[in-house]
Backbone as numpy.savetxt, mean C-alpha at the origin, in Angstrom:
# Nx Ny Nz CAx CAy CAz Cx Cy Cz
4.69 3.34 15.97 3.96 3.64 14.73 4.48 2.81 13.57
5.74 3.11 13.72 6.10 1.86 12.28 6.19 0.37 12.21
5.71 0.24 13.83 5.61 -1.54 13.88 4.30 -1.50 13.35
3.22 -1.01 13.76 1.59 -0.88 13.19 1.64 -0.97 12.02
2.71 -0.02 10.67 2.43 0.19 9.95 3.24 -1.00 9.02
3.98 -1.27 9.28 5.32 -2.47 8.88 4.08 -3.58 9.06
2.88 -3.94 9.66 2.35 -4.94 9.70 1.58 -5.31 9.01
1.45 -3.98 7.59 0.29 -3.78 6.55 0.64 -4.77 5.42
2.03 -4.89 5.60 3.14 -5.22 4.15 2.67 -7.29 4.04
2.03 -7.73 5.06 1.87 -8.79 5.45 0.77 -8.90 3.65
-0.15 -8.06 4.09 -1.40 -8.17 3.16 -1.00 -8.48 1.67
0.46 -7.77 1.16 1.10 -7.52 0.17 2.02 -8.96 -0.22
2.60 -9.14 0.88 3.66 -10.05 0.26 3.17 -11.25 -0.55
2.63 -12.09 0.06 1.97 -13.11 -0.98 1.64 -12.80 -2.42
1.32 -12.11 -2.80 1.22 -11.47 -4.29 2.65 -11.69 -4.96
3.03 -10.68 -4.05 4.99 -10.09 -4.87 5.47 -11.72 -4.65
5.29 -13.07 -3.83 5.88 -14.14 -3.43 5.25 -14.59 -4.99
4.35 -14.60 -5.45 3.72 -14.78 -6.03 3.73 -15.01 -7.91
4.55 -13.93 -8.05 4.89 -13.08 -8.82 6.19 -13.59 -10.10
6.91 -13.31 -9.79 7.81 -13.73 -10.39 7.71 -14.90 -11.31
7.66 -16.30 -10.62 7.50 -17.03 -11.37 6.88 -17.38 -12.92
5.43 -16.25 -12.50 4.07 -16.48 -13.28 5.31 -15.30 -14.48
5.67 -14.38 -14.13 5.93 -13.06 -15.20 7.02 -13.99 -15.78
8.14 -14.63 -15.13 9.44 -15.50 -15.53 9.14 -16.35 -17.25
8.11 -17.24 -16.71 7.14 -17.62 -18.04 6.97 -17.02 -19.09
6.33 -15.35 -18.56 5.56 -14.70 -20.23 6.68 -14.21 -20.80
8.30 -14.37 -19.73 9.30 -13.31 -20.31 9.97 -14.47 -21.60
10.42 -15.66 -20.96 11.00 -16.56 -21.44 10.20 -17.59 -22.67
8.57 -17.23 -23.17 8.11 -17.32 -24.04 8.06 -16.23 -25.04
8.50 -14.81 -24.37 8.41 -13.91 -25.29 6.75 -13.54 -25.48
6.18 -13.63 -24.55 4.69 -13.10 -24.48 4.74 -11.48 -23.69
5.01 -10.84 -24.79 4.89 -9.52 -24.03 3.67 -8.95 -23.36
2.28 -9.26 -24.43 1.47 -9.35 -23.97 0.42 -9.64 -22.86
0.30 -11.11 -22.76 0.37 -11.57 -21.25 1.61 -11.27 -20.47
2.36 -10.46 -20.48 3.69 -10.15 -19.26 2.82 -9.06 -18.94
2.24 -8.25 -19.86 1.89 -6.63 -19.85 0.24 -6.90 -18.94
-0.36 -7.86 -19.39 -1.66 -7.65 -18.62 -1.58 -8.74 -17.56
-0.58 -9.39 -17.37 -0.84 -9.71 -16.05 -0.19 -8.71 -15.00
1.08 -8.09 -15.40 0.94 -6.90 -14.48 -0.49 -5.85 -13.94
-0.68 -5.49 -15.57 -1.78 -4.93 -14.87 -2.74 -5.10 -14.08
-3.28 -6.58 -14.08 -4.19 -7.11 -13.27 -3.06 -6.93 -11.83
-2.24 -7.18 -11.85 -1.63 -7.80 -10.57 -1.40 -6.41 -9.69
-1.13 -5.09 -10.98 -0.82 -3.94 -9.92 -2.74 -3.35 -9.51
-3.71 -4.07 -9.79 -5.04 -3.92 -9.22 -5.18 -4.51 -7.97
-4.80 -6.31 -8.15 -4.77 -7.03 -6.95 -4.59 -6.54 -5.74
-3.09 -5.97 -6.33 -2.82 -5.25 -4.64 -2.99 -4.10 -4.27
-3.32 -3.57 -5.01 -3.94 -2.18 -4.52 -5.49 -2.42 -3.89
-6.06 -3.70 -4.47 -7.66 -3.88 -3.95 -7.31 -4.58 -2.70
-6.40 -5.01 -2.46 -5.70 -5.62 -0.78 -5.56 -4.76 -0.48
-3.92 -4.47 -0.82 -3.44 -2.87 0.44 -4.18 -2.07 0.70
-4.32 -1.21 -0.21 -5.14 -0.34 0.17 -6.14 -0.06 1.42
-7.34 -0.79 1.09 -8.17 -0.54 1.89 -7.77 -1.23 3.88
-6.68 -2.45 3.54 -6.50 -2.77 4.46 -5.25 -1.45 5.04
-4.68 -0.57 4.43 -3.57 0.25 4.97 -4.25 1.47 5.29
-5.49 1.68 4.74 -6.53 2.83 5.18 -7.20 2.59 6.27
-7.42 1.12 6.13 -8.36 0.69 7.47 -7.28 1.11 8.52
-5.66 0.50 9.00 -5.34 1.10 10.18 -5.09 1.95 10.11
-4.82 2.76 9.60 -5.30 4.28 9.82 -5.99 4.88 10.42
-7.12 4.68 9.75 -8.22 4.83 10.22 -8.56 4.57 11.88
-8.37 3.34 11.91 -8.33 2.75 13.17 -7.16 2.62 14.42
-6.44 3.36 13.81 -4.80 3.61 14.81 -4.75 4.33 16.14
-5.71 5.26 16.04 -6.33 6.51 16.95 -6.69 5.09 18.38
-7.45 4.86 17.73 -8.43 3.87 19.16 -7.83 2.65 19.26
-6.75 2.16 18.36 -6.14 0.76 18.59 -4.83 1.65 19.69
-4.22 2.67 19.40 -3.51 2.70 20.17 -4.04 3.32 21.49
-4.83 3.60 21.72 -5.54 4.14 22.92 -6.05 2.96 23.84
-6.40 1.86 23.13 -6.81 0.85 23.83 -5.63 0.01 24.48
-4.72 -0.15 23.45 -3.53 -1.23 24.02 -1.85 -0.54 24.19
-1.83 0.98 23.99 -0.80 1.50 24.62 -1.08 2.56 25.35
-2.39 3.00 25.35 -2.33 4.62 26.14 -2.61 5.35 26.28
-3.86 6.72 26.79 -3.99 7.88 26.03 -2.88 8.54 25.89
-1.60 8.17 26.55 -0.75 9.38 26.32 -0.29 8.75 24.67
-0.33 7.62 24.17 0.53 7.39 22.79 -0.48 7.68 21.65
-1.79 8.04 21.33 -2.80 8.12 20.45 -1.85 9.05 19.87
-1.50 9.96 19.98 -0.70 11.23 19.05 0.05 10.11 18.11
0.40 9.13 18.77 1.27 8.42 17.30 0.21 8.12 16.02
-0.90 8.11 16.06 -1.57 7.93 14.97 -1.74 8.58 13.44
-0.80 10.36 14.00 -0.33 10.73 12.81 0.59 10.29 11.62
1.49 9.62 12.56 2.41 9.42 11.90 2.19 8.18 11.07
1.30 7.56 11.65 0.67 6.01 11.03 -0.26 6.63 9.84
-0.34 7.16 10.24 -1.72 7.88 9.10 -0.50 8.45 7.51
0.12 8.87 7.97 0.93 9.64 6.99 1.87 8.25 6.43
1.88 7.40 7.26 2.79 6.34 6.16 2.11 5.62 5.55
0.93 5.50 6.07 -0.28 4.52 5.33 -0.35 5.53 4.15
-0.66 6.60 4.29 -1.13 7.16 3.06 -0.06 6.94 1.69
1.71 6.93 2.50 2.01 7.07 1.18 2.64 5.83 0.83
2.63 4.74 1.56 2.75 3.24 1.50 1.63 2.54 0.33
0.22 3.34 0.40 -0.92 3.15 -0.30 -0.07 3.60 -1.28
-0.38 4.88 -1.93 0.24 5.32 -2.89 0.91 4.79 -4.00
2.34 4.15 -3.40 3.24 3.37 -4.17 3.12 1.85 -3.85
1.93 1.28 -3.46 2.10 0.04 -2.63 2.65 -0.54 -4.64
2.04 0.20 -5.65 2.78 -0.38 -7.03 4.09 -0.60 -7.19
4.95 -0.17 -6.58 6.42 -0.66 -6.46 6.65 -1.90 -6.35
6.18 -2.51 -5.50 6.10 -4.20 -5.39 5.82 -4.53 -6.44
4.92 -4.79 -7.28 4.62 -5.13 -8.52 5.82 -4.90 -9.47
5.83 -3.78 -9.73 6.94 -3.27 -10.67 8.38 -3.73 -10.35
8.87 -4.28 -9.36 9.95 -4.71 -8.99 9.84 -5.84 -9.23
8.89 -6.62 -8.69 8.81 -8.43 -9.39 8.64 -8.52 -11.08
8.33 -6.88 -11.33 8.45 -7.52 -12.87 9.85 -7.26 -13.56
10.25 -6.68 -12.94 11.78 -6.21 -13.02 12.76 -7.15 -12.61
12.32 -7.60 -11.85 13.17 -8.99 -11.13 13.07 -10.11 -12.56
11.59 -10.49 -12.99 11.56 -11.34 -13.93 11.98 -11.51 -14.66
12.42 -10.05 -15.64 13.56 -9.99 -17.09 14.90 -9.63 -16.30
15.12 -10.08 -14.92 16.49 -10.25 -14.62 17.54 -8.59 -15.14
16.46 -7.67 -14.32 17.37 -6.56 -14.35 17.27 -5.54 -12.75
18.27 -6.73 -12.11 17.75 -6.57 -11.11 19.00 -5.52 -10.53
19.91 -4.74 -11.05 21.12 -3.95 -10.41 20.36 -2.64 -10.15
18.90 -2.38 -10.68 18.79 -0.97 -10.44 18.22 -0.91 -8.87
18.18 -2.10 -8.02 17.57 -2.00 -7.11 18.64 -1.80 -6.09
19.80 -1.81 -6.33 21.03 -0.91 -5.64 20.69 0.31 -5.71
20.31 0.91 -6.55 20.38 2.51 -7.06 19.29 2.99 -5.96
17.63 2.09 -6.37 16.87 2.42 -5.60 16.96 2.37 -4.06
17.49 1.29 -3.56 17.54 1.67 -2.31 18.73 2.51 -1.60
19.68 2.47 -2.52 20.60 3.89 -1.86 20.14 5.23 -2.06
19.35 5.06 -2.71 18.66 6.82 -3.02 17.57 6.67 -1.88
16.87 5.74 -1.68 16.18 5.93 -0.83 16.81 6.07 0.56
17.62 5.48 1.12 18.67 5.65 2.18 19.26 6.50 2.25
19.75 7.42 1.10 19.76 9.03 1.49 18.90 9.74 1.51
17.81 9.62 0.63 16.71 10.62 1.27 16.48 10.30 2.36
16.22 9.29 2.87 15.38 9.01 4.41 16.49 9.96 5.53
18.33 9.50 5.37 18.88 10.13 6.22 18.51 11.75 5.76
18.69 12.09 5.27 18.50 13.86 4.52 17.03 14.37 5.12
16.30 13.93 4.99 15.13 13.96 5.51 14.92 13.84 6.82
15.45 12.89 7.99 15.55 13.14 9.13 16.32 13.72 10.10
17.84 14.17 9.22 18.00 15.33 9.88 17.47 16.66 9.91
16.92 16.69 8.92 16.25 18.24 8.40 14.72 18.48 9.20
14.13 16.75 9.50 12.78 17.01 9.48 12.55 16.38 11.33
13.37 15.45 11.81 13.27 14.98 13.14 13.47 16.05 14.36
14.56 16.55 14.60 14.40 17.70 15.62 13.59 18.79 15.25
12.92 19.34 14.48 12.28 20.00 14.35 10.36 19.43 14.68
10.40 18.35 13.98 8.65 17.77 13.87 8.77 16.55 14.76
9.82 16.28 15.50 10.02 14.58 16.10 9.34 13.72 15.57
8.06 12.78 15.99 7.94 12.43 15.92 7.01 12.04 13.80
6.60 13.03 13.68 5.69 13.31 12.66 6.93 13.60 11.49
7.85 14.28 11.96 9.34 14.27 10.84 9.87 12.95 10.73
9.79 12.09 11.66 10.21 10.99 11.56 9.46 9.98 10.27
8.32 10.49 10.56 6.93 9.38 10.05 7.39 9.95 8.17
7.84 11.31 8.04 7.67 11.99 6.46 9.24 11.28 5.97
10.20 11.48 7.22 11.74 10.82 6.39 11.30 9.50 6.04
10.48 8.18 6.86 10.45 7.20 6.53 9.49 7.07 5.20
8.74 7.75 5.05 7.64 7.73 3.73 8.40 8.03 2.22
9.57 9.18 2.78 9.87 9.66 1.22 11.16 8.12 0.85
11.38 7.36 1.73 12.04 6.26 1.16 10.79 5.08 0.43
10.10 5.19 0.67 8.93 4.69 -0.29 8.17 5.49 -1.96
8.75 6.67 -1.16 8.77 7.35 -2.64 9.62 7.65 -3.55
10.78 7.93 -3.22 12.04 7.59 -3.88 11.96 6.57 -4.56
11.74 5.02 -3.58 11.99 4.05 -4.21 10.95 3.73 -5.40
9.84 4.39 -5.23 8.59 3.85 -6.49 9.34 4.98 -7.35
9.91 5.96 -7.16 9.98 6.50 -8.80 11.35 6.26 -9.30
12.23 5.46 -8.70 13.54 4.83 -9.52 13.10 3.60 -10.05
11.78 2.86 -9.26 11.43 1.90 -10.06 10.76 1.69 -11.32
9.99 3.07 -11.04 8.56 3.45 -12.00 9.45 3.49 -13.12
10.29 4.67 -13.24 11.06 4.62 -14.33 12.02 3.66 -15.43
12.30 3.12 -14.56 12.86 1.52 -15.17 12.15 0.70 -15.38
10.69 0.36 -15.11 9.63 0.02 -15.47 9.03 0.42 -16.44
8.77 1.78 -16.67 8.43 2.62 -18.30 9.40 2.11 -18.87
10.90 2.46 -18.74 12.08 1.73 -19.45 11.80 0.33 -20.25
12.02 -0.04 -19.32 11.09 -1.79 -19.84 10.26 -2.11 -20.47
9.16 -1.04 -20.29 7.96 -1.72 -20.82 6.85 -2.19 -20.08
7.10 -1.96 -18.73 6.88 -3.31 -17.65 5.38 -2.74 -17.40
5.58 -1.13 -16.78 4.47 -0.81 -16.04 2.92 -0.87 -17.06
2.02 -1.07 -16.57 0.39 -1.00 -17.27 -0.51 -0.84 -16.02
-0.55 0.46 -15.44 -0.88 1.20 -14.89 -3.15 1.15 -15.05
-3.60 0.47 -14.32 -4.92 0.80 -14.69 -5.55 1.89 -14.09
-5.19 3.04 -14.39 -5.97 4.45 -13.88 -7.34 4.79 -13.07
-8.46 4.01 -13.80 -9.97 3.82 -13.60 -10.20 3.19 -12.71
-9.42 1.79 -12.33 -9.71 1.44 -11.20 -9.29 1.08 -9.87
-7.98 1.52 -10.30 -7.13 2.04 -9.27 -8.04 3.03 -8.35
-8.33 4.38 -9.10 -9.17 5.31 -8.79 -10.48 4.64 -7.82
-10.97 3.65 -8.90 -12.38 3.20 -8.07 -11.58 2.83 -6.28
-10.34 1.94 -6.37 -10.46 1.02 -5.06 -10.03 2.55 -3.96
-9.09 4.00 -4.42 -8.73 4.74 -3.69 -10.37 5.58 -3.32
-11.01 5.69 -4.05 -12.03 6.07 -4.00 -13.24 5.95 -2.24
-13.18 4.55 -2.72 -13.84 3.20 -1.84 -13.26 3.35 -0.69
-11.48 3.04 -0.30 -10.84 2.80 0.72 -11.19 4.49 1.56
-11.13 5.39 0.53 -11.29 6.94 1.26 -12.97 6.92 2.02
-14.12 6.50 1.61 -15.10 6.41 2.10 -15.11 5.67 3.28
-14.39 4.66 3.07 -14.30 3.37 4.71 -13.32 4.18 5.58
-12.49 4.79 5.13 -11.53 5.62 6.31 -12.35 6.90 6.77
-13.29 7.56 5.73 -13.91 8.68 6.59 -15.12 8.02 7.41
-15.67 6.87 7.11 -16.88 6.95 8.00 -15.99 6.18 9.75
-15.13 5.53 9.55 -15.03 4.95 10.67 -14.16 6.16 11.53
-13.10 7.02 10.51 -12.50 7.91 11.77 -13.81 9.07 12.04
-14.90 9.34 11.18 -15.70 10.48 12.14 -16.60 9.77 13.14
-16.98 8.41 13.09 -17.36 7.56 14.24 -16.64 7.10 15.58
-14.99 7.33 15.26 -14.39 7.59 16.41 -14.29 8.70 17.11
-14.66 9.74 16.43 -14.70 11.12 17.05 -16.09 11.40 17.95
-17.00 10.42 17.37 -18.43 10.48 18.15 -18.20 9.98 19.56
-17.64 8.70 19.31 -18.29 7.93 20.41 -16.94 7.48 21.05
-17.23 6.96 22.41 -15.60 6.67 23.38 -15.12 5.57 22.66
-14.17 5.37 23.54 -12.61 4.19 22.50 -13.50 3.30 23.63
-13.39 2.04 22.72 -13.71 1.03 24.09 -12.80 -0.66 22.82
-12.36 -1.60 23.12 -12.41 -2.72 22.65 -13.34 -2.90 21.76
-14.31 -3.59 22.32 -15.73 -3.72 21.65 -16.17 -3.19 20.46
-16.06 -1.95 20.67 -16.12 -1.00 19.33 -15.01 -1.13 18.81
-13.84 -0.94 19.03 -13.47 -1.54 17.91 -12.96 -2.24 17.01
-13.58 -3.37 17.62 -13.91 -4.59 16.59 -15.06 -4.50 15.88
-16.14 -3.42 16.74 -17.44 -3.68 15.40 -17.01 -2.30 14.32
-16.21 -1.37 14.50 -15.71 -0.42 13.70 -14.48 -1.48 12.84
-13.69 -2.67 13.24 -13.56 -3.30 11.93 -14.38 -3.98 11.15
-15.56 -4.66 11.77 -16.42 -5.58 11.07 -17.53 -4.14 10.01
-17.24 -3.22 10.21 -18.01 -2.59 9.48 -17.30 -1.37 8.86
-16.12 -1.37 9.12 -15.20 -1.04 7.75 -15.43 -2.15 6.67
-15.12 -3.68 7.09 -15.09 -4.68 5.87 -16.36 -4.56 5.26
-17.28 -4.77 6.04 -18.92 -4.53 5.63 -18.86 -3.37 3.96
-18.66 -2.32 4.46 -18.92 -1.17 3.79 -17.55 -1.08 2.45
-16.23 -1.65 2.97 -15.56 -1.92 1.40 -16.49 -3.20 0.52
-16.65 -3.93 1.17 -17.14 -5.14 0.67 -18.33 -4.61 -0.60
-19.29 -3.91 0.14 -20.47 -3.19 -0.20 -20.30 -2.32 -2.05
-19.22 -1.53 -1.33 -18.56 -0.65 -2.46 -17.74 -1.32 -3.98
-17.45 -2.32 -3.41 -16.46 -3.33 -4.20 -17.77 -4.47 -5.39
-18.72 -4.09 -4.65 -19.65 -4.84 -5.70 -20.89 -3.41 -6.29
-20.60 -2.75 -5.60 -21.48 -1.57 -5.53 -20.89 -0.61 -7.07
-19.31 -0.71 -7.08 -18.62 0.36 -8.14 -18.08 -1.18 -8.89
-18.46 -2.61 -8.97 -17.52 -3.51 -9.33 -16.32 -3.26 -9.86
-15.70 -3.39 -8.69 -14.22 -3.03 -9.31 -13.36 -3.79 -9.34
-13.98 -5.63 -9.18 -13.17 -6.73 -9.20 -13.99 -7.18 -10.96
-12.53 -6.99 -11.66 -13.26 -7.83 -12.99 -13.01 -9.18 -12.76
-13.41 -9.93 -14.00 -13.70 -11.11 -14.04 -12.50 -12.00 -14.32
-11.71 -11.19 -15.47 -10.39 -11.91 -15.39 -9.51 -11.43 -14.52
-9.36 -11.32 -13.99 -9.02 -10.74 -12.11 -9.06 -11.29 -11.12
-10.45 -11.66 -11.42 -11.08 -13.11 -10.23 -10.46 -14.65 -10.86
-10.94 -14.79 -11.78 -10.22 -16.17 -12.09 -8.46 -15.90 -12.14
-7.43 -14.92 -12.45 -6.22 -14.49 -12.13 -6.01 -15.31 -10.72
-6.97 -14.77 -9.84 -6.21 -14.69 -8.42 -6.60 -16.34 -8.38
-8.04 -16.64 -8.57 -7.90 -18.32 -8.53 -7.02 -19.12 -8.86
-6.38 -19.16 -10.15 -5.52 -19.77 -10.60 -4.54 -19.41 -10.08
């Protein structure tokens, strides 16, 4: 389950690779301004990536693992489901850390990941022999949550975070519609290959649809990512 889900972060990195440099600029001109809205655009970017692509396997985890490990391993799809959800969630941590990285205050990310490394251990002793496999999936999630709110906060600290509410909302919105129609279409019909590949070509179909349907790509957004 966490190799499936560890394979979402692919969609992400290029952004956060991305990143730094461009914020390094608005810090070292003293453009707070452009520092402040290119975050914001940038914590949209990837949420209009991750997201829908960390909902899609989800979504699709049930019948990917049925096809290429097993009926006996499909039960792992909970646990994929539950890290996608909260991997989505904070996928803003990335952001907020490259902007944190940029004004070179980068010691709190000791803090964050040792807090997260004790919750995760604290969490899987408390939560693994009891839920195995599915306790496993919640200790590894709350180290993603830990870590977004030691960041979040040093980010308010800063100044850093600019949080766009509205359309954040729109892309969680969107990604929730493409995850319910394709998992109640797996419940219809048998697991086969075939399907599903046309259950990905019509997840993309239907974000695609929604994404011009609720436009939730603005304009300086689009030329952002061009440049």
């Amino acid at each position: 389950a966490l190799v499936i889900s560890s394979a979402a972060t692919v969609f992400i990195m290029p952004i956060s690779n991305m990143l730094i440099p461009r914020l390094s600029s608005y810090f070292s001109l003293d453009d707070i301004s452009g520092f402040k809205r290119s975050i914001r655009m940038l914590l949209n970017i990837a949420s209009l990536v991750y997201i829908p692509a960390a909902m899609g396997i989800a979504a699709m985890s049930r019948i990917t693992l049925y096809n290429f490990a097993g009926r006996n391993y499909t039960i792992a799809y909970i646990p994929i489901i539950i890290i996608m959800i909260a991997t989505s969630l904070f996928v803003g941590s990335v952001i907020l850390a490259s902007g944190i990285k940029s004004v070179r205050k980068t010691r709190i990310f000791l803090l964050s990941s040792g807090l997260a490394l004790l919750t995760n251990l604290i969490f899987s002793i408390v939560l693994i022999p009891r839920f195995s496999i599915i306790g496993a999936s919640i200790a590894y999630s709350s180290m993603t949550v830990v870590n977004f709110i030691v960041i979040y906060v040093y980010a308010k600290k800063f100044k850093i975070s600019n949080y766009d509410i509205k359309t954040i909302g729109k892309i969680w919105g969107s990604s929730l519609v493409m995850f319910s129609i394709l998992f109640y279409l797996q419940s219809i019909f048998s697991y086969s290959i075939p399907l599903e590949i046309l259950y990905i070509l019509l997840g993309i179909i239907i974000y695609t649809l929604e994404l011009k349907l609720f436009r939730i790509i603005k304009p300086d957004e689009r030329d952002f990512i061009l440049t």
